[in-house]
Each structure stands twice: as C-alpha cells, then as structure tokens.
PDB file of N, CA and C in Angstrom:
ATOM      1  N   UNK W  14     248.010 134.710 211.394  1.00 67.00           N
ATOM      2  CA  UNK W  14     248.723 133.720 212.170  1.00 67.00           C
ATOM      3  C   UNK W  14     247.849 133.185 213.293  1.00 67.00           C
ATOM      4  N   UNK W  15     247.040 134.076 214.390  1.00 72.00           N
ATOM      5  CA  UNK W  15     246.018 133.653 215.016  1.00 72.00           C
ATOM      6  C   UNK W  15     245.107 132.606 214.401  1.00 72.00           C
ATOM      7  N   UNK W  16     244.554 132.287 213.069  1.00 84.00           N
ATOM      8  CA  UNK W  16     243.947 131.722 212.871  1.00 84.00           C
ATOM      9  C   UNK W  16     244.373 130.195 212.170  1.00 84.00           C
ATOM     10  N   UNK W  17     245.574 130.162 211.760  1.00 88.00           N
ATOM     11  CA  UNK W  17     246.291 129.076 211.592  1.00 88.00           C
ATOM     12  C   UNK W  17     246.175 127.920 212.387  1.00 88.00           C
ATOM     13  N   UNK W  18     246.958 127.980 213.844  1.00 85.00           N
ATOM     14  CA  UNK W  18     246.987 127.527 214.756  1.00 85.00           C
ATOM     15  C   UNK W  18     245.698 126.961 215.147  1.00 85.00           C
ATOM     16  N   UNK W  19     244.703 127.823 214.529  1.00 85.00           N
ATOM     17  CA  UNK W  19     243.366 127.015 215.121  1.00 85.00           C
ATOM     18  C   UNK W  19     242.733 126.257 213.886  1.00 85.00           C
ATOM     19  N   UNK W  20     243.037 126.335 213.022  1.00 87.00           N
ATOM     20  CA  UNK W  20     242.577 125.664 211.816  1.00 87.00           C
ATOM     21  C   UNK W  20     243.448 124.278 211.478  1.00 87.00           C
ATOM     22  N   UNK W  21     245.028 124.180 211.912  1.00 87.00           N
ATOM     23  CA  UNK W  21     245.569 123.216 212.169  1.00 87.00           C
ATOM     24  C   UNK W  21     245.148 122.281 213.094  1.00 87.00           C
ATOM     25  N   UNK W  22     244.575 122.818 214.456  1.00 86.00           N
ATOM     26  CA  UNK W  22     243.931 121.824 215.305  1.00 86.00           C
ATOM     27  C   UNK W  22     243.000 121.285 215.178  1.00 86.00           C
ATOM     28  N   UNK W  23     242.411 122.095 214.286  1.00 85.00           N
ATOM     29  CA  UNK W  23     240.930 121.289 213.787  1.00 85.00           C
ATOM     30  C   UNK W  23     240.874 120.135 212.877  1.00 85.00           C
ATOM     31  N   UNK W  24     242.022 120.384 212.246  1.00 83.00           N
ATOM     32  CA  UNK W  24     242.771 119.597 211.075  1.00 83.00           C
ATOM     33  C   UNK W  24     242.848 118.128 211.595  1.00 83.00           C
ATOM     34  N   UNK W  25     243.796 118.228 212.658  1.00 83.00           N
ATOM     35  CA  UNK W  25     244.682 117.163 212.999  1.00 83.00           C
ATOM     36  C   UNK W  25     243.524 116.300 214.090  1.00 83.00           C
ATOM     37  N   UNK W  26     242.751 117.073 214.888  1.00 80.00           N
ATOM     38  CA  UNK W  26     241.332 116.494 215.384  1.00 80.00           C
ATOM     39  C   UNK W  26     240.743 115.807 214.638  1.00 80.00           C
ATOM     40  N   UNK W  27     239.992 116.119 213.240  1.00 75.00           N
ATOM     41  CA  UNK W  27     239.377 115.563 212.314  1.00 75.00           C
ATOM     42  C   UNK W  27     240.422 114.250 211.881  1.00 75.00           C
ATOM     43  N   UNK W  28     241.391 114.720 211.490  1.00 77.00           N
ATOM     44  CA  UNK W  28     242.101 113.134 211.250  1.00 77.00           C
ATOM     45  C   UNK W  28     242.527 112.505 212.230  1.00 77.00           C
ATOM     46  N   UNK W  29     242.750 112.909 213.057  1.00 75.00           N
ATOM     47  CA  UNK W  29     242.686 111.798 214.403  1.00 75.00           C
ATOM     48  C   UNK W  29     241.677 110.998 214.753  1.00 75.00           C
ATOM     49  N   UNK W  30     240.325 111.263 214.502  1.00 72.00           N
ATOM     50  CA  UNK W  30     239.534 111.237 214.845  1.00 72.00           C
ATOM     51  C   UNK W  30     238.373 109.940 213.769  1.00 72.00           C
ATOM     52  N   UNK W  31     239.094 110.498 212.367  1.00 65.00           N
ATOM     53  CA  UNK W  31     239.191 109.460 211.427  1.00 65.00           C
ATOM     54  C   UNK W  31     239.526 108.071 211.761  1.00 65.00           C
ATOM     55  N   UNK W  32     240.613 107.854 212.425  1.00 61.00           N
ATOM     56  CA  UNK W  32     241.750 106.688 212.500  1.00 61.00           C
ATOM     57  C   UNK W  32     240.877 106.166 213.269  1.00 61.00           C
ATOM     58  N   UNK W  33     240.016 106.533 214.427  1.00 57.00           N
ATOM     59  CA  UNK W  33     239.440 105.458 215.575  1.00 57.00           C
ATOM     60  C   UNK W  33     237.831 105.146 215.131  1.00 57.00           C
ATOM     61  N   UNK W  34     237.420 105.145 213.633  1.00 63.00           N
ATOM     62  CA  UNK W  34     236.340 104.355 213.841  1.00 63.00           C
ATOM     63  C   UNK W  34     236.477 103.013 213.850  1.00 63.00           C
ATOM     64  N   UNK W  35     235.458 102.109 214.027  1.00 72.00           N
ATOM     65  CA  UNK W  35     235.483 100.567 213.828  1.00 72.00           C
ATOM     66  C   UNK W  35     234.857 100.475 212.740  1.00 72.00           C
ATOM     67  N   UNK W  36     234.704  99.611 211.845  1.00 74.00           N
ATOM     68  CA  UNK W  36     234.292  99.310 210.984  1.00 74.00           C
ATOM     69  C   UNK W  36     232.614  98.237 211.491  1.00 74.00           C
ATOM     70  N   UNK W  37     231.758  98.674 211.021  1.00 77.00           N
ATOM     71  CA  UNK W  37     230.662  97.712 211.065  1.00 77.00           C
ATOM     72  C   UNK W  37     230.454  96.414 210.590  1.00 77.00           C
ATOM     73  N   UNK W  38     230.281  95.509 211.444  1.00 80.00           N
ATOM     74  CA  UNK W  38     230.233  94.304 210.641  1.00 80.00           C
ATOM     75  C   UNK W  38     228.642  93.552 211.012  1.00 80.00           C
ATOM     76  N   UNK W  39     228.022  93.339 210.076  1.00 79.00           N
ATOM     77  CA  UNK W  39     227.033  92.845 209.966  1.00 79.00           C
ATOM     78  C   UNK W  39     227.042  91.176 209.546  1.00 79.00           C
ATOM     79  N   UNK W  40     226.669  90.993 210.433  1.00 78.00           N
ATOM     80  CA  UNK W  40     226.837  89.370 210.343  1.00 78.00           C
ATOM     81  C   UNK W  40     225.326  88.347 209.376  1.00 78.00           C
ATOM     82  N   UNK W  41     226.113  87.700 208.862  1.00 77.00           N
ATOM     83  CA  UNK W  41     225.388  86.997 208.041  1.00 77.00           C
ATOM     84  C   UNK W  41     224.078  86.129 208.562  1.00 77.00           C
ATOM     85  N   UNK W  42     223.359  85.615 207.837  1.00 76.00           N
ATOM     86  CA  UNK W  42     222.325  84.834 207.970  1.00 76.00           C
ATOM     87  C   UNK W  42     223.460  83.179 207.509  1.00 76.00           C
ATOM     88  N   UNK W  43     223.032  82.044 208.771  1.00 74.00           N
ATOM     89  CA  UNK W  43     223.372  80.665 208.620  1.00 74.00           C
ATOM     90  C   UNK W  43     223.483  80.338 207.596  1.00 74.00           C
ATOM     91  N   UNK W  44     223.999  79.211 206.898  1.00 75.00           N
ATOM     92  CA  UNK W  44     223.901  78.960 205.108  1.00 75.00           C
ATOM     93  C   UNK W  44     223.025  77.576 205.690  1.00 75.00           C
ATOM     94  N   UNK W  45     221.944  76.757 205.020  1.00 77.00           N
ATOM     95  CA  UNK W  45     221.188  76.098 205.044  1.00 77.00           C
ATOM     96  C   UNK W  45     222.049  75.122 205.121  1.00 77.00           C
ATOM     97  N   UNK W  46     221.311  73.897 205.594  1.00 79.00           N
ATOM     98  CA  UNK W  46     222.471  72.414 205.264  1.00 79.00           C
ATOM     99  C   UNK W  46     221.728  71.637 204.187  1.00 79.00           C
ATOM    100  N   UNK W  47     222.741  71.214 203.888  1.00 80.00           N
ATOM    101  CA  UNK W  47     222.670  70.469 202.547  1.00 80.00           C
ATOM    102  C   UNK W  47     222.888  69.072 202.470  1.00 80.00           C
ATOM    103  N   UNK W  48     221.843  68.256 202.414  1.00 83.00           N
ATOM    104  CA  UNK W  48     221.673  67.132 202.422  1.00 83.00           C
ATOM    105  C   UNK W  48     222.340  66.213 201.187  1.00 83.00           C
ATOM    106  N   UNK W  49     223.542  65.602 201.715  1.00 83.00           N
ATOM    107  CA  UNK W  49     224.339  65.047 200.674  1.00 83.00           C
ATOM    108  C   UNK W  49     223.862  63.285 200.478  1.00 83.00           C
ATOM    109  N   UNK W  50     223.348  63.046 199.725  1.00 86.00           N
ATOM    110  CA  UNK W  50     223.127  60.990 199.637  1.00 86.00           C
ATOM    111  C   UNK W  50     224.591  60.399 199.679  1.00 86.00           C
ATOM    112  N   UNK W  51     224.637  59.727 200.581  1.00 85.00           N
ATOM    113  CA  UNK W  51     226.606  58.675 200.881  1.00 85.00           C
ATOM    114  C   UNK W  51     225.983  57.239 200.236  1.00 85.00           C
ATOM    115  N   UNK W  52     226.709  56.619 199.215  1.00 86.00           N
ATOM    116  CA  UNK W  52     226.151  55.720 199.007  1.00 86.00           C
ATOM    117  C   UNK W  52     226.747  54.460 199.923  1.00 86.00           C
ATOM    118  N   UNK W  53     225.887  53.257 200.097  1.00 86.00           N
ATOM    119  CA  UNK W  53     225.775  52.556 200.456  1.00 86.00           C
ATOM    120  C   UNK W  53     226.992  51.139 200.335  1.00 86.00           C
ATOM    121  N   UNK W  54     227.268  49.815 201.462  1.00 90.00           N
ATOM    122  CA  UNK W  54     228.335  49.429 201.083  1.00 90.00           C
ATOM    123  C   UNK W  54     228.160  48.237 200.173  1.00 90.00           C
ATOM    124  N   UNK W  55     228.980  47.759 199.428  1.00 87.00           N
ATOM    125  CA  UNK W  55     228.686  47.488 197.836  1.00 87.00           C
ATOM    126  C   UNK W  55     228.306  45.764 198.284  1.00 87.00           C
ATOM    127  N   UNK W  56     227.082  45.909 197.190  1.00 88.00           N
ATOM    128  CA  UNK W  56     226.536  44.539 196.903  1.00 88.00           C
ATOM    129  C   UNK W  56     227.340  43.092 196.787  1.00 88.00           C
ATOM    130  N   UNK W  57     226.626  42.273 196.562  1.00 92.00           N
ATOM    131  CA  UNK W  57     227.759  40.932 196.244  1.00 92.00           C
ATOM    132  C   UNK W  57     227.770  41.071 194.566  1.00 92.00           C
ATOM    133  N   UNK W  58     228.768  40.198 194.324  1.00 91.00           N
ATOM    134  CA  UNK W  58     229.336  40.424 192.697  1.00 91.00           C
ATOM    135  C   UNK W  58     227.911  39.464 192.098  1.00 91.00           C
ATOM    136  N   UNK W  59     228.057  39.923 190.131  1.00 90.00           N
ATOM    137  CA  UNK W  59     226.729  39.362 189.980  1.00 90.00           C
ATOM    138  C   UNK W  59     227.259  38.294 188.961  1.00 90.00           C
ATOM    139  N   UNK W  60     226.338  37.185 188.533  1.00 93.00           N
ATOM    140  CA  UNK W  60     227.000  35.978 187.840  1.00 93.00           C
ATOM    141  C   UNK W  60     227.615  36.489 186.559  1.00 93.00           C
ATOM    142  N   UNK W  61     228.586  35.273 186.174  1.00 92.00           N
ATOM    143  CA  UNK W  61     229.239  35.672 184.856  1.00 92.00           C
ATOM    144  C   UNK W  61     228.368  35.529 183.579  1.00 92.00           C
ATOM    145  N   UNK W  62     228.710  36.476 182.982  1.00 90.00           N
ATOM    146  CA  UNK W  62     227.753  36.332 181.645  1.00 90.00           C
ATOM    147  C   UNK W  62     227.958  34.946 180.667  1.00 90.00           C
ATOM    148  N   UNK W  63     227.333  35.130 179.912  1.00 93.00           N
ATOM    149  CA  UNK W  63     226.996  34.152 178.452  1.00 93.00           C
ATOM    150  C   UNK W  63     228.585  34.280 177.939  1.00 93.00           C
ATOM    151  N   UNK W  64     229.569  33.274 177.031  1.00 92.00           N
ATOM    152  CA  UNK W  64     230.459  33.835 176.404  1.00 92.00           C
ATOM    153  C   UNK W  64     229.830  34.152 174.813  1.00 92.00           C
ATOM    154  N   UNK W  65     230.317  34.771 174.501  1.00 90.00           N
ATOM    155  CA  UNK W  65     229.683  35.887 172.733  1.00 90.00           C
ATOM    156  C   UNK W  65     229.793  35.001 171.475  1.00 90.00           C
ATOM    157  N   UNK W  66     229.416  34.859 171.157  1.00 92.00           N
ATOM    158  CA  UNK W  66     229.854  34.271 169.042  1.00 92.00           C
ATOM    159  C   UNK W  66     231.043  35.055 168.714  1.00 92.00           C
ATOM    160  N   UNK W  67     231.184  34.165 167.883  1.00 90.00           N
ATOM    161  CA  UNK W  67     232.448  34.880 167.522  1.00 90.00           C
ATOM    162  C   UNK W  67     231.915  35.565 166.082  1.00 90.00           C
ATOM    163  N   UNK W  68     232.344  36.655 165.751  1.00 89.00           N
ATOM    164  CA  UNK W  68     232.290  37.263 165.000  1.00 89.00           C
ATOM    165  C   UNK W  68     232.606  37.030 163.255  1.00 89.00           C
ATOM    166  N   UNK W  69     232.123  37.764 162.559  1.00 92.00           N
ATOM    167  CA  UNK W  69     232.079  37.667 160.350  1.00 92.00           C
ATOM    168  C   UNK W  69     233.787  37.886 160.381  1.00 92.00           C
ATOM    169  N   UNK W  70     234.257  36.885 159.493  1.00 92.00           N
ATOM    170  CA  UNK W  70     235.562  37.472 159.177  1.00 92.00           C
ATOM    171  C   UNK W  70     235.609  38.242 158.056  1.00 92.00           C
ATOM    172  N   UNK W  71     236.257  39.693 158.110  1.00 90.00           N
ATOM    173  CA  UNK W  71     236.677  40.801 157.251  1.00 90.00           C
ATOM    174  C   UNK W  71     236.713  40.170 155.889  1.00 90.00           C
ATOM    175  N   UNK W  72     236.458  41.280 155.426  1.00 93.00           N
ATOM    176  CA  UNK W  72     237.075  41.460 153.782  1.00 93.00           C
ATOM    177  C   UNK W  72     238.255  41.787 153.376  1.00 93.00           C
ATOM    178  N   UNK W  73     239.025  40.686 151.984  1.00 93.00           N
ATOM    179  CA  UNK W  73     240.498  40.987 151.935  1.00 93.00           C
ATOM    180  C   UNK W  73     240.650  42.408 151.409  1.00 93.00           C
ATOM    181  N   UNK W  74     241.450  42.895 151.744  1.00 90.00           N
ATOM    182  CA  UNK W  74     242.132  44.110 151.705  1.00 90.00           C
ATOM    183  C   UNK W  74     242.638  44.259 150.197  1.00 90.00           C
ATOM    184  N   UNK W  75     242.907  45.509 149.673  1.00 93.00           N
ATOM    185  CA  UNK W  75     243.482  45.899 148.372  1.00 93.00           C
ATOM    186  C   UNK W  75     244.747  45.436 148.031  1.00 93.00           C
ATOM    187  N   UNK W  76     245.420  45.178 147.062  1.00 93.00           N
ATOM    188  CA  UNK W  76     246.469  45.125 146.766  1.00 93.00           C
ATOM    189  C   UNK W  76     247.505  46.509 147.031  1.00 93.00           C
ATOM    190  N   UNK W  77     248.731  46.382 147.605  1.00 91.00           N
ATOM    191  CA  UNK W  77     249.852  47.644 147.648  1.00 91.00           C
ATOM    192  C   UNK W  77     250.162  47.839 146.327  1.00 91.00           C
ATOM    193  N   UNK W  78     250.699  48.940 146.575  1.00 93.00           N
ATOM    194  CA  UNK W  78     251.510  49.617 145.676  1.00 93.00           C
ATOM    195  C   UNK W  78     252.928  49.129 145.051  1.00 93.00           C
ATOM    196  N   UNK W  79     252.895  49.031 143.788  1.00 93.00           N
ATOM    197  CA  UNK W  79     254.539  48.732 143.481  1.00 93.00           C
ATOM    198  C   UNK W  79     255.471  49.375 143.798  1.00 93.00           C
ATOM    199  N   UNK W  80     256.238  49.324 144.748  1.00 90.00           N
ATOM    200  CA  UNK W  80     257.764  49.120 145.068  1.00 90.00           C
ATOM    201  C   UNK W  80     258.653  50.087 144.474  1.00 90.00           C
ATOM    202  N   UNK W  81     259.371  51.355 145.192  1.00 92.00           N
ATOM    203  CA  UNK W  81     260.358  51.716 143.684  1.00 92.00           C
ATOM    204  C   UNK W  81     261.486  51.051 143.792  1.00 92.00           C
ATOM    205  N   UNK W  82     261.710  51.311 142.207  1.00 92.00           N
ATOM    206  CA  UNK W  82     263.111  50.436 141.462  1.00 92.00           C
ATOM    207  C   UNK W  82     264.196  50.585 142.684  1.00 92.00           C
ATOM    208  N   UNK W  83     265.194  49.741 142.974  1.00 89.00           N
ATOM    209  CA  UNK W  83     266.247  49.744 143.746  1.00 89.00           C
ATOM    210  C   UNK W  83     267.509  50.795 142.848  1.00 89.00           C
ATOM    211  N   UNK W  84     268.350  50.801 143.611  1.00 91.00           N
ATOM    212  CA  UNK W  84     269.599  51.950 142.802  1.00 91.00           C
ATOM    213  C   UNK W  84     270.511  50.809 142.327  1.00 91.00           C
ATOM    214  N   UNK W  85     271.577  51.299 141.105  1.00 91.00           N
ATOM    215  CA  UNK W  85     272.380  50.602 140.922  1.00 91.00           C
ATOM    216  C   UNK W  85     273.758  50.346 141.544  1.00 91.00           C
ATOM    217  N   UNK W  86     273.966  49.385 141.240  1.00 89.00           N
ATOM    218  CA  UNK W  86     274.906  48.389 141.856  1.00 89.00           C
ATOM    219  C   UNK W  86     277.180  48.890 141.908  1.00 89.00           C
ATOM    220  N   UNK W  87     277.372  48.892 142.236  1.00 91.00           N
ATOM    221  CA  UNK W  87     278.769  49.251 142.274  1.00 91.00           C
ATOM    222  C   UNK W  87     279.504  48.922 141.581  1.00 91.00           C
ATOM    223  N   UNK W  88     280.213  49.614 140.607  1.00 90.00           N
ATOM    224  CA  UNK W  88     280.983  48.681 139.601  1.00 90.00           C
ATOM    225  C   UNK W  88     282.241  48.146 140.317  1.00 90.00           C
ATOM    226  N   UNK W  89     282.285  46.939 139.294  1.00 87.00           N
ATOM    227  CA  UNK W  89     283.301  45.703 140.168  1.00 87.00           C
ATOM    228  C   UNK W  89     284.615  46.503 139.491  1.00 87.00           C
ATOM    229  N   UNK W  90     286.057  45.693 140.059  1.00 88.00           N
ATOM    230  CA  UNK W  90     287.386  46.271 139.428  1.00 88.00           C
ATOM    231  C   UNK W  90     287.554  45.665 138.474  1.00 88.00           C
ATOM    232  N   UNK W  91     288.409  46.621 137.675  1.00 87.00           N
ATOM    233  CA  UNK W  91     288.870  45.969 136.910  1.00 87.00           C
ATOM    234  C   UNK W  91     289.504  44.722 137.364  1.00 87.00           C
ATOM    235  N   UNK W  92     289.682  43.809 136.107  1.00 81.00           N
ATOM    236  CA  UNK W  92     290.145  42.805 135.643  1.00 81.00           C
ATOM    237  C   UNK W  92     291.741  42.588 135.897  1.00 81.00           C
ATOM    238  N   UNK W  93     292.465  41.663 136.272  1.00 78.00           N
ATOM    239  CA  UNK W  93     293.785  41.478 136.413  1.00 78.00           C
ATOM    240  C   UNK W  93     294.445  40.766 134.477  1.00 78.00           C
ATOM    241  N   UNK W  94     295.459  41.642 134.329  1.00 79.00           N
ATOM    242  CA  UNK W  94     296.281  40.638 132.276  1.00 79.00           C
ATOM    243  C   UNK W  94     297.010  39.182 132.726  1.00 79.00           C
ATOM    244  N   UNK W  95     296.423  38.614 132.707  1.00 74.00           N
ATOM    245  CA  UNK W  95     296.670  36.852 132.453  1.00 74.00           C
ATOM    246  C   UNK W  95     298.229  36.538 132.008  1.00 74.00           C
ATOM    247  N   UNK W  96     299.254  35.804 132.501  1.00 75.00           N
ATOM    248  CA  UNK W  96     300.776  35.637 132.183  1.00 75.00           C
ATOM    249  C   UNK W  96     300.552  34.754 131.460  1.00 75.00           C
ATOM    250  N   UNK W  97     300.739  33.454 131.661  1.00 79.00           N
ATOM    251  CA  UNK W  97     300.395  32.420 130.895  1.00 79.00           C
ATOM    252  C   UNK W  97     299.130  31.736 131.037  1.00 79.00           C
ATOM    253  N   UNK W  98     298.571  32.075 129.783  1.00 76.00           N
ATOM    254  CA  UNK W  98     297.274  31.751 129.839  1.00 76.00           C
ATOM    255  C   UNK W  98     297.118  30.238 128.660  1.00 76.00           C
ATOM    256  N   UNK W  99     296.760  29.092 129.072  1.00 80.00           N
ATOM    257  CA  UNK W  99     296.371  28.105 127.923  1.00 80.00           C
ATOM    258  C   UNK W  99     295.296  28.057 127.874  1.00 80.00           C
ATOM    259  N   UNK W 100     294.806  28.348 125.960  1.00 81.00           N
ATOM    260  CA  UNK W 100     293.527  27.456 125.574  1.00 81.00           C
ATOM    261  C   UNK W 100     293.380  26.727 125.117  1.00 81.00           C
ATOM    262  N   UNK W 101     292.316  25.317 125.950  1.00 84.00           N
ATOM    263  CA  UNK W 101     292.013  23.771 125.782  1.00 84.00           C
ATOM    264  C   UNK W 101     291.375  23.818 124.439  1.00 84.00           C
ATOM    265  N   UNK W 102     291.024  23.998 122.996  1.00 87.00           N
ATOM    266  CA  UNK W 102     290.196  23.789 122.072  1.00 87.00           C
ATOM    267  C   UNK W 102     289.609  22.341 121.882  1.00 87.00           C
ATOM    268  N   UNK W 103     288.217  22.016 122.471  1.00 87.00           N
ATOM    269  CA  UNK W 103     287.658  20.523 122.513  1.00 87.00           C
ATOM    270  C   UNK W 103     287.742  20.118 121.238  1.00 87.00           C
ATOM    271  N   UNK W 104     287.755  18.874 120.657  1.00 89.00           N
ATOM    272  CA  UNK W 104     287.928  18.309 119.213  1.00 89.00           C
ATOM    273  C   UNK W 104     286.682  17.932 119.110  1.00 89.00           C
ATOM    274  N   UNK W 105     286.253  18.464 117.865  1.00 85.00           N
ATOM    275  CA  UNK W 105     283.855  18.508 118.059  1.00 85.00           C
ATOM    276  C   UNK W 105     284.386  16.568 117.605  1.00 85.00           C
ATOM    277  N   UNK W 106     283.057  16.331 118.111  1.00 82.00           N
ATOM    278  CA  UNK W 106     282.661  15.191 118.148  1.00 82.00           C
ATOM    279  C   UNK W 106     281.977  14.608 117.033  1.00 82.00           C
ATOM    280  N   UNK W 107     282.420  13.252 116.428  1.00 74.00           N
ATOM    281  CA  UNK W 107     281.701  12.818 115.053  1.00 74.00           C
ATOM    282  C   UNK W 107     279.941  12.440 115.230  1.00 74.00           C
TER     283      UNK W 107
END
C-alpha cells in the first residue's frame, strides 16, 4: 500500500505533464510569385471577308421502300327488301 500511493503520483504527474506540451511549428519557406501574362484591351474589329461560291449540288438519293398493304375495309350493312319496286325494260333500238 506504501508504494501505490507513490506510483499513482507518478502516474498522474506524467500525464499531467503530457497535456502541457506545445506542439512545434516550423514555419514554411515563402512560395515564389508567379508571374501571370493579363492580356491586353482588344483590338479594332478586322474587315469583312470575301463572300464564298456556292457550292456542287448533291447526288439524287435512292429510291424508298414500298409501303405495306393497308388493312381491310369495314363491311357495309346489309341491304334494306324493296316494297314496290318497278322495272323500266328499254325497247332495243332498230
């Protein structure tokens, strides 16, 4: 038990003692300057060009493809039966 007490203080010294360093700081060397080119303020505009030829006209193109068949058509209604119906028979001609 005598020796506890003194081995605890030594303890708590050492980590106390921990907590108060500073940290070293070594300071850097300047960073060089760096010479940037700014360009300059802009020229006057320059004359208008030549206008161009006009250009080869293309080659005609291929013929398409045939078309598919359309679908068929809806059948119509029937037909209504005729009440009185007359037929004209023309008299053939001489």
């Amino acid at each position: 038990m005598k020796y506890s007490i003194v081995i605890a203080a030594a303890l708590s010294a050492l980590a106390l003692s921990a907590c108060d360093r500073t940290p070293v700081v070594v300071p850097s060397a300047a960073p060089a300057a760096v010479l940037v080119p700014v360009p300059g303020p802009a020229g006057p505009q320059g004359a208008t060009g030549a206008p161009a030829e006009q250009g080869a006209t293309g080659a005609t193109g291929a013929t398409g493809a045939m078309g598919a068949t359309g679908s068929t058509g809806m059948m119509g209604e029937k037909g209504k039966t005729g009440t009185d119906t007359v037929v004209v028979v023309p008299v053939p001609s001489r």
